[in-house]
Short mmCIF file of C-alpha atoms and ligand atoms in Angstrom, two decimals:
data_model
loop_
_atom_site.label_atom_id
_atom_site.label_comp_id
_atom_site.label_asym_id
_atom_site.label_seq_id
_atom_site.Cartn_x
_atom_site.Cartn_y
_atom_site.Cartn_z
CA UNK W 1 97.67 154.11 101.54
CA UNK W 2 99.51 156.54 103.99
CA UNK W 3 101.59 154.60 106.11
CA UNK W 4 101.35 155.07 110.17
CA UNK W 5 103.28 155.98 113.14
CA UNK W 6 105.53 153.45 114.83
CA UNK W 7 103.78 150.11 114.89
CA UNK W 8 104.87 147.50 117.14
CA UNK W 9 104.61 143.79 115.83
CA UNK W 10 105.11 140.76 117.74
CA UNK W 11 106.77 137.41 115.90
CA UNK W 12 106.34 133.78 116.75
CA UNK W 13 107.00 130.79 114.83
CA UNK W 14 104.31 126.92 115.65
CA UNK W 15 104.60 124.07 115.20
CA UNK W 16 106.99 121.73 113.63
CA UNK W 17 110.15 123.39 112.96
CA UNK W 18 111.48 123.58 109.20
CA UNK W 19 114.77 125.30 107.44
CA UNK W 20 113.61 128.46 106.16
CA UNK W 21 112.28 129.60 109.52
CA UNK W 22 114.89 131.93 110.44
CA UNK W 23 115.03 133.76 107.51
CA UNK W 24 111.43 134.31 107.14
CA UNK W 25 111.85 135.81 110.82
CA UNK W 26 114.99 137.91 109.75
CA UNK W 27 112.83 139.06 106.64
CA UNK W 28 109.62 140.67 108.93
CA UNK W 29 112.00 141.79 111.38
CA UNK W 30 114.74 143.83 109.07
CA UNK W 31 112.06 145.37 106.52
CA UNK W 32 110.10 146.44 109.80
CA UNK W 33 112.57 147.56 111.70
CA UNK W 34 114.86 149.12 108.80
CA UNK W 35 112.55 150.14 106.45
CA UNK W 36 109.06 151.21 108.18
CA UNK W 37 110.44 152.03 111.58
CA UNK W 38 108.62 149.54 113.53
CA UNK W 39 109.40 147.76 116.60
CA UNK W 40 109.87 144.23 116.81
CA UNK W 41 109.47 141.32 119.76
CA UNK W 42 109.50 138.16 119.68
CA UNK W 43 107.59 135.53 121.80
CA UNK W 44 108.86 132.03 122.41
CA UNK W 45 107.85 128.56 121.99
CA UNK W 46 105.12 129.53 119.80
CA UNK W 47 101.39 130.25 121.07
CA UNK W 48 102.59 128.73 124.78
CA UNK W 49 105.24 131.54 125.09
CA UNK W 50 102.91 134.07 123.88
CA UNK W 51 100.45 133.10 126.29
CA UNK W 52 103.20 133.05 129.40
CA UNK W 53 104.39 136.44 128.09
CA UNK W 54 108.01 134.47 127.49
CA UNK W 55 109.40 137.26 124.62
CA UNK W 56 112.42 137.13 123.29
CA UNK W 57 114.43 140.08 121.41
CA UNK W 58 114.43 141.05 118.15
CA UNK W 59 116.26 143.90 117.28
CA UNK W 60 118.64 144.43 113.91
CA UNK W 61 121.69 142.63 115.89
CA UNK W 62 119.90 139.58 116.55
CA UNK W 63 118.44 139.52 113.36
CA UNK W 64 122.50 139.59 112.06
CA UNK W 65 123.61 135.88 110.59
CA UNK W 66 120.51 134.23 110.78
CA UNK W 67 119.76 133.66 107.74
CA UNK W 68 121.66 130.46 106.72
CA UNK W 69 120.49 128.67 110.00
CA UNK W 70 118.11 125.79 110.69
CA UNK W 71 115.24 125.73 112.97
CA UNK W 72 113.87 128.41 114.46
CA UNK W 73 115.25 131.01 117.06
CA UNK W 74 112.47 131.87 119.38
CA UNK W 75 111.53 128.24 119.76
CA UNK W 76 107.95 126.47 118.73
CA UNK W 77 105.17 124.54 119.99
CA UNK W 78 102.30 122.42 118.68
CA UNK W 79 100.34 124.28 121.50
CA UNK W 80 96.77 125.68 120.38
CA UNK W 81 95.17 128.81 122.09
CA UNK W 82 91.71 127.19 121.95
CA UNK W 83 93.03 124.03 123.64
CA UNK W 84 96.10 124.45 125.41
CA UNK W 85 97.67 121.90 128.21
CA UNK W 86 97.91 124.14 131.41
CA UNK W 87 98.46 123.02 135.42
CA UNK W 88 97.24 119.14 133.42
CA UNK W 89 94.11 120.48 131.60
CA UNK W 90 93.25 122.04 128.52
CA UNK W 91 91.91 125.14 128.60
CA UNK W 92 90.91 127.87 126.55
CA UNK W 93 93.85 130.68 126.75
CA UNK W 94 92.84 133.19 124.33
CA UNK W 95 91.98 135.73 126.84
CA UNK W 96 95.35 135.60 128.33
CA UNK W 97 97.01 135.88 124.76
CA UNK W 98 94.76 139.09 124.02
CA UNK W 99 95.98 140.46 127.50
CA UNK W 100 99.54 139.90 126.73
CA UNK W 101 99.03 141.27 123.05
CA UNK W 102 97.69 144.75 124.83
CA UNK W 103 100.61 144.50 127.59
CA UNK W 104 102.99 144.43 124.64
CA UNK W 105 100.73 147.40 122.99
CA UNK W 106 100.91 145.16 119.80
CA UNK W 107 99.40 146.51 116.50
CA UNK W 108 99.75 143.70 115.09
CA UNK W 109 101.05 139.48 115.49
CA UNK W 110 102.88 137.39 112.68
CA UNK W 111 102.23 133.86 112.92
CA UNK W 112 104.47 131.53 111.14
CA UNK W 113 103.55 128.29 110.41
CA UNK W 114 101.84 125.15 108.66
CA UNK W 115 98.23 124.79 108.21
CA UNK W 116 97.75 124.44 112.40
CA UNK W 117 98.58 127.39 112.78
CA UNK W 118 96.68 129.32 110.17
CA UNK W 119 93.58 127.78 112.00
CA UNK W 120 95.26 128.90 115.47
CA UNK W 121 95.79 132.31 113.68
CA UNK W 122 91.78 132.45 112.43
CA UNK W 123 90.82 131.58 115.87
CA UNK W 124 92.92 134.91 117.48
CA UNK W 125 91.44 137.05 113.84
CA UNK W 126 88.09 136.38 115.21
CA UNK W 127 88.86 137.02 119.07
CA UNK W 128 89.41 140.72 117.43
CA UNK W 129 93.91 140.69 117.11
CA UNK W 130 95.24 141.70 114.10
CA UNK W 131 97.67 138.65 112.91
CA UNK W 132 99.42 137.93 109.65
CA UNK W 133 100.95 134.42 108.82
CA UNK W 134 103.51 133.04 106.75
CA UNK W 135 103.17 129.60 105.30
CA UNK W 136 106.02 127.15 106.33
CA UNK W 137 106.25 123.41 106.43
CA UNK W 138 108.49 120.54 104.62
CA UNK W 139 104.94 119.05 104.14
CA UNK W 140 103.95 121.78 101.39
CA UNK W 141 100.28 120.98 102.25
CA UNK W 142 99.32 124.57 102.76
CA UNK W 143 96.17 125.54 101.25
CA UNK W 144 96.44 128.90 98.61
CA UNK W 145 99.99 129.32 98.11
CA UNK W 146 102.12 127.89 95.65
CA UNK W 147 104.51 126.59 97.80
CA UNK W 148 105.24 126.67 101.46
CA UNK W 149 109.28 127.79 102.14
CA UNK W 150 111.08 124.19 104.48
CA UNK W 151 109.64 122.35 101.27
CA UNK W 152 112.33 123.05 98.74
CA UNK W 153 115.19 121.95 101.26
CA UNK W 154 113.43 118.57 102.53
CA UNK W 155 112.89 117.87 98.77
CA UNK W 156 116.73 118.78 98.47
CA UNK W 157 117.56 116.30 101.49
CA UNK W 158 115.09 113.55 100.65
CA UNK W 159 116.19 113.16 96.62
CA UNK W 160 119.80 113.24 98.21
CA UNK W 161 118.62 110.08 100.38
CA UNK W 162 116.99 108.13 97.50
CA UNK W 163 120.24 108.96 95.48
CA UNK W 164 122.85 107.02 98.12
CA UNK W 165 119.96 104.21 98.94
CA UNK W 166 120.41 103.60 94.89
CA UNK W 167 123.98 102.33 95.16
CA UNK W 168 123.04 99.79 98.19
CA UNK W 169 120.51 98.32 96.40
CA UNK W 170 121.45 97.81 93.03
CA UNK W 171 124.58 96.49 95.44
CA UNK W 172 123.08 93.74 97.66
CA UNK W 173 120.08 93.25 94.61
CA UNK W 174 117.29 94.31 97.03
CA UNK W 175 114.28 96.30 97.52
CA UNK W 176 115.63 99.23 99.76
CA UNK W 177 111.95 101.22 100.99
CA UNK W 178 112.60 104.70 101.89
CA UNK W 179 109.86 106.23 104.20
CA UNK W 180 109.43 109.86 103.65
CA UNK W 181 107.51 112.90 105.41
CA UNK W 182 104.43 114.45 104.38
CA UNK W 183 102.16 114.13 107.07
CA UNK W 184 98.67 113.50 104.93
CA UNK W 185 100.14 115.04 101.32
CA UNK W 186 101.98 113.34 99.27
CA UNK W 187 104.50 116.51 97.82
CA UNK W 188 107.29 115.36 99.20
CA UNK W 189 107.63 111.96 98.24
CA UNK W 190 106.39 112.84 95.17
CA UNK W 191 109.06 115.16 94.22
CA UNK W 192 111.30 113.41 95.94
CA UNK W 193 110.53 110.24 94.27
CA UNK W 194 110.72 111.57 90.87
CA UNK W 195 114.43 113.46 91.17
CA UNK W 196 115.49 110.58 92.68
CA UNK W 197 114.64 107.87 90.40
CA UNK W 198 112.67 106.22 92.57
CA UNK W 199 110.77 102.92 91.06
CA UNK W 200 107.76 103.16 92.54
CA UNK W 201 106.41 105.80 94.93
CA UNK W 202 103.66 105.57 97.14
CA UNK W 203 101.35 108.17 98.56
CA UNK W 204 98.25 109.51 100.37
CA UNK W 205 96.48 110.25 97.95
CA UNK W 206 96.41 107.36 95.71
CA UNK W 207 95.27 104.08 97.91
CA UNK W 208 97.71 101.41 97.14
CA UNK W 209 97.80 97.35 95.81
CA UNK W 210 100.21 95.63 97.56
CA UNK W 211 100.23 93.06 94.89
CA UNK W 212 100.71 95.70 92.01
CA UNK W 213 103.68 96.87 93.55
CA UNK W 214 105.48 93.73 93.42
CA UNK W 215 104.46 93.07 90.33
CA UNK W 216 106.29 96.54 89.28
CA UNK W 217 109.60 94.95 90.98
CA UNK W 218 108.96 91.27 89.60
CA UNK W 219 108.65 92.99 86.37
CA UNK W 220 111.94 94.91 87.22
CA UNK W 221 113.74 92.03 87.82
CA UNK W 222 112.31 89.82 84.87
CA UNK W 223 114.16 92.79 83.04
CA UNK W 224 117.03 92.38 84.59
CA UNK W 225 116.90 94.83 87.40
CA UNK W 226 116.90 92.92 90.63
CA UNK W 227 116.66 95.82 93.15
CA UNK W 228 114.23 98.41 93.08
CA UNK W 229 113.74 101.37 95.39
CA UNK W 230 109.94 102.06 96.99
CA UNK W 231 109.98 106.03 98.13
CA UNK W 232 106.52 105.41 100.60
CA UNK W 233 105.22 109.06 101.49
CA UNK W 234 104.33 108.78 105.71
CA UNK W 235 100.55 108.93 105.00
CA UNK W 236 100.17 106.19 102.14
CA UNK W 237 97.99 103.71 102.85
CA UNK W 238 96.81 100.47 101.32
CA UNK W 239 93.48 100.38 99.79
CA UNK W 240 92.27 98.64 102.68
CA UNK W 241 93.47 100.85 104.85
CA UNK W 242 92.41 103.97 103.72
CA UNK W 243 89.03 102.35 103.81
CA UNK W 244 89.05 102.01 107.71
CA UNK W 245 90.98 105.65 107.68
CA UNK W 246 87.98 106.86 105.88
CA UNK W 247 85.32 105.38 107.99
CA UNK W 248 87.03 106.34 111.09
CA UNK W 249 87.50 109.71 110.14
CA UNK W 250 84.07 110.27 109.08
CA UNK W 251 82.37 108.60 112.24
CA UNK W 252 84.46 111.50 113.96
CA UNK W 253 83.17 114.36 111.88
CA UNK W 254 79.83 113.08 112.27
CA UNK W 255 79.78 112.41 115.89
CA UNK W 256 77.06 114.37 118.20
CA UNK W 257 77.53 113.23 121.55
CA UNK W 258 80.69 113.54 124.06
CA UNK W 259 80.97 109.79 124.14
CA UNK W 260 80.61 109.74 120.45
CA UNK W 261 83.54 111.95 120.10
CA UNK W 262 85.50 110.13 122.49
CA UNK W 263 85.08 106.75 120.98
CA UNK W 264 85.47 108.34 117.33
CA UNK W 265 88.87 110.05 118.54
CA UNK W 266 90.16 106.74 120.13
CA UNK W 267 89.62 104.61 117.10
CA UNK W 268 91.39 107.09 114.78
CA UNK W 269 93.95 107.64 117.42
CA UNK W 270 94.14 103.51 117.47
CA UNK W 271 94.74 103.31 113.53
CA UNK W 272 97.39 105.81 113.36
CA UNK W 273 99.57 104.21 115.76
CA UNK W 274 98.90 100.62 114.28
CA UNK W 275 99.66 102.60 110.62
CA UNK W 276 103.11 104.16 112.28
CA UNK W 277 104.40 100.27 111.49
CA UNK W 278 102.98 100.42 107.94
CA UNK W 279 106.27 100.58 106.05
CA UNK W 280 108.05 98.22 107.86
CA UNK W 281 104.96 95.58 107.13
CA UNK W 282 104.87 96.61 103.73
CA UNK W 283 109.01 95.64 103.39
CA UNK W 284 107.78 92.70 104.51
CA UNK W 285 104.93 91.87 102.20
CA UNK W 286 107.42 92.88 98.97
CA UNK W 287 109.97 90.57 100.17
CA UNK W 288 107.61 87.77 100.55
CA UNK W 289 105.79 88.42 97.23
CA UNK W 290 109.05 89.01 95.13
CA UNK W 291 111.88 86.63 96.29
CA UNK W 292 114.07 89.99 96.70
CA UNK W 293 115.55 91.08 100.60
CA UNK W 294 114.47 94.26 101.49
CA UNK W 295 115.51 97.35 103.89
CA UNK W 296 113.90 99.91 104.89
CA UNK W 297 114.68 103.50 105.82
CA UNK W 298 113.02 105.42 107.60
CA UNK W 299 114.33 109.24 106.84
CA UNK W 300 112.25 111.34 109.71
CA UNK W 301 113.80 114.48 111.25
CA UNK W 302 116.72 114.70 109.01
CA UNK W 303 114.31 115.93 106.31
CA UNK W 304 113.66 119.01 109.07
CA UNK W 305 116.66 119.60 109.66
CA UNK W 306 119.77 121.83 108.94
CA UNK W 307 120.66 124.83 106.99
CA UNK W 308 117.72 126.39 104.20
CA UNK W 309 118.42 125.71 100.38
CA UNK W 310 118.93 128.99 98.09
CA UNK W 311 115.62 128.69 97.20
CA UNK W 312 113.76 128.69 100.62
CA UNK W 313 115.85 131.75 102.10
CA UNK W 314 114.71 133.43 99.02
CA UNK W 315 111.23 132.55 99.45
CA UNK W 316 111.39 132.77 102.97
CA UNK W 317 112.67 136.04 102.93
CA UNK W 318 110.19 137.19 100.32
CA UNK W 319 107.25 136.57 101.91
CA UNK W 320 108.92 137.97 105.15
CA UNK W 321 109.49 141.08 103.54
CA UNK W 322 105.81 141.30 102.30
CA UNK W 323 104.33 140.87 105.44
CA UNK W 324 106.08 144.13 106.75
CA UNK W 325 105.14 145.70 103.97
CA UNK W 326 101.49 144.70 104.72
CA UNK W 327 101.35 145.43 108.14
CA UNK W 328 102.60 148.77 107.21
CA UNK W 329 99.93 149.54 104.88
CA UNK W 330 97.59 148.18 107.87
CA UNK W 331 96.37 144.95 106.16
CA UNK W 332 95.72 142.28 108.64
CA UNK W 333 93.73 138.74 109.16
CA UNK W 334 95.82 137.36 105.81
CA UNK W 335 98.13 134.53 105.25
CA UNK W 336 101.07 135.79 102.64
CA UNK W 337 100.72 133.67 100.35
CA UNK W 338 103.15 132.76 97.32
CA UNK W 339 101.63 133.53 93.71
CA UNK W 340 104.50 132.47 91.09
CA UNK W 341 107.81 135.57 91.49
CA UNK W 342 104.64 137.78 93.68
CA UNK W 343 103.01 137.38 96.89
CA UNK W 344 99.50 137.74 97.55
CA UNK W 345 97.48 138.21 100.96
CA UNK W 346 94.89 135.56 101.32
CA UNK W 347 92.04 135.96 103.67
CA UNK W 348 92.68 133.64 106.53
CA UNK W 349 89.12 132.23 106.39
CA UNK W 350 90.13 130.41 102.61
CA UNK W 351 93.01 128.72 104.22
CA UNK W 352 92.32 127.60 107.73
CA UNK W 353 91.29 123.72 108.16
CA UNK W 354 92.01 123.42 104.34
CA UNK W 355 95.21 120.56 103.50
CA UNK W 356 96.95 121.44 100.07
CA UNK W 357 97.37 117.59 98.52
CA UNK W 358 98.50 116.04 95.13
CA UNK W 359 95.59 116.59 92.71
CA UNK W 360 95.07 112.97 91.07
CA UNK W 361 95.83 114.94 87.72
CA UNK W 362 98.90 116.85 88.56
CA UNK W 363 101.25 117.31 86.14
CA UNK W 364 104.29 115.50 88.53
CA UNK W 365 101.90 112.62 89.10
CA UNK W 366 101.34 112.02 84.87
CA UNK W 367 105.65 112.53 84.87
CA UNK W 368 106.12 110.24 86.98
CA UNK W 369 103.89 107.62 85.16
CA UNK W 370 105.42 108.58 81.70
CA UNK W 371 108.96 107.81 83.15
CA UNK W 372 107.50 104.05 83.92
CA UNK W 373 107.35 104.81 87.90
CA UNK W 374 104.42 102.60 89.42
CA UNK W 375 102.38 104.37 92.34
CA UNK W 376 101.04 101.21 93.01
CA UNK W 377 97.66 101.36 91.73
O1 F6P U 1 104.51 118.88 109.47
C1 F6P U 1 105.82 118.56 109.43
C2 F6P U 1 106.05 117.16 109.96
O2 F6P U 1 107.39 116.90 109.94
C3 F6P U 1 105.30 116.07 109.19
O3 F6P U 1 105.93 115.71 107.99
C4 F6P U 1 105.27 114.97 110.21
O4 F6P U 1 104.19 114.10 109.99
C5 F6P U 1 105.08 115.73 111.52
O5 F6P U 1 105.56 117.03 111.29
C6 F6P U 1 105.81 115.15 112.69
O6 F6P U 1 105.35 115.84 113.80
P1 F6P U 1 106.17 115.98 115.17
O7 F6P U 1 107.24 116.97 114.94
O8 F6P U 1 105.17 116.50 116.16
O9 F6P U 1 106.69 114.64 115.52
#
């Protein structure tokens, strides 16, 4: 494919922030710039900034010494361009983003982020822009890539946890519960779980028995082992629980009417913030059912935080380097995804609104049983 005069491509990086998304920047920005002659912008705060025309610079120098650091330079945004908060109401902003995409003479906008924004990203495809996105997010619950760069690092900083909560409760001889990110996948305390020993591990996608997970420490301790340590992925629920989640997340897909939508949207809204206290209760219940203390920890933000591992600048920068390369040969309305040492463009349409979680047959899931680990079914 013949490749075309100077393109200019705008770069902006939504919702939550992970390690990784610096380099991925620094990877679009250097092969554009250094290799296809293209110029580069960037706009801040994610979709908002894009929308007030907030840009930020991009050029070769302040791509320099990026790499290696956290977070994200231009800023992000859980903002949405078919629903975003402006002068107190929420409003539709896409023709303002198309006007500032023309202003900036754009040929062409990379997106990077989790699965919000490859449904943001759809939403622009179909208003006629030409985007690209790259799949980030510690949550590695991107649909059609292998594995979503922010992942390996959390992993990295969650097994580290698990490994120092070992030593304070085989210490004190108590159940030390370690909450861990995830959002509504279970990846991350999976993996987690597993490199760090973890003797049980709880997640989304397997409904838990709060009686068979004390039995797994009882049994523990009948052995001998009188601590145990419960990695509890954000989004696990109780059998029970997922029950209501189910119902109440249904009655919202199914609901017609305004009021319908409303109610729907205020029950779910009501369950998630009576679930935020799950693993606390659940410390609870295990300390009343097995005679052992317990403590909880609660690792949040941390697992977001700091510099990328090896592995994520690596993939971060490959798929960074691919989407130049794309835009170059003028492909557009594709998420670049991760296919084993390639990358592969995948039509934004097979990954919007679609969450990557643990198949009940993965191969980490039967591991983790085959080292003994309960998951509390
Ligand atoms: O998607 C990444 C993530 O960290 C999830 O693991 C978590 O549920 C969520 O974001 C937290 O969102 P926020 O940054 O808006 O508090």
């Amino acid at each position: 494919m013949t490749r075309h005069a100077t393109k200019y491509i705008g770069i902006l990086t939504s919702g939550g922030d992970c390690p990784g998304l610096n380099a991925a920047i620094r990877g679009v920005g250097k092969a554009a710039q250094g290799i296809f002659g293209m110029q580069v912008i960037g706009f801040r705060d994610g979709f908002r900034g894009l929308m007030e025309n907030r840009t930020a610079p991009l050029g070769l120098d302040n791509l320099s010494g990026i790499l290696t650091v956290g977070g994200t330079i231009l800023g992000t945004s859980r903002d949405k361009p078919r629903r975003m908060l402006v002068g107190g109401k929420e409003i539709d902003v896409s023709e303002t983003i198309i006007a500032n995409y023309q202003k900036h003479h754009l040929d062409a906008l990379v997106c990077i982020g989790g699965g919000g924004t490859q449904k943001n990203a759809l939403y622009l495809k179909e208003k006629g822009l030409n985007v690209i996105t790259l799949p980030k997010t510690i949550d590695n619950d991107v649909a059609m890539t292998d594995v979503s760069f922010g992942y390996h690092t959390a992993l990295g900083i969650a097994t580290e946890a698990i490994d120092r909560l070992h030593s304070t409760a085989h210490s004190h001889y108590r159940i030390v519960v370690v909450e861990i990110m995830g959002h509504r996948a279970g990846w991350l305390a999976l993996g987690a779980g597993i490199a760090g020993g973890a003797d049980v591990i709880l997640l989304p996608e397997i409904p838990y028995d709060v009686e068979k997970v004390a039995e797994a420490i009882r049994q523990r301790s009948r052995a001998g082992k009188h601590f145990s340590v419960v990695a509890v992925a954000e989004g696990a629920m109780s059998a029970r629980d997922a029950a209501h989640f189910r119902a109440a997340d249904e009655s919202k897909q199914e609901a017609r009417t305004k009021l319908e939508r409303k109610k729907a949207k205020n029950a779910l809204q009501e369950f998630q913030t009576r679930h935020a206290g799950n693993t606390l209760r659940l410390a609870k219940q295990l300390e009343g059912l097995t005679g052992l203390e317990s403590r909880v920890t609660i690792l949040g933000y941390v697992q977001r935080g700091g510099s990328p591992s090896a592995v994520d600048r690596l993939l971060a920068t490959r798929l960074g380097t691919a989407c130049a390369d794309l835009i170059s040969e003028g492909v557009y309305g594709v998420m670049v995804a991760a296919r084993g040492e390639k990358t592969e463009p995948v039509p934004l349409e097979k990954v919007a609104g679609k969450r990557k979680t643990v198949p009940l047959d993965h191969a980490w899931i039967t591991s983790a049983r085959l080292v003994g680990t309960s998951l509390g079914d």
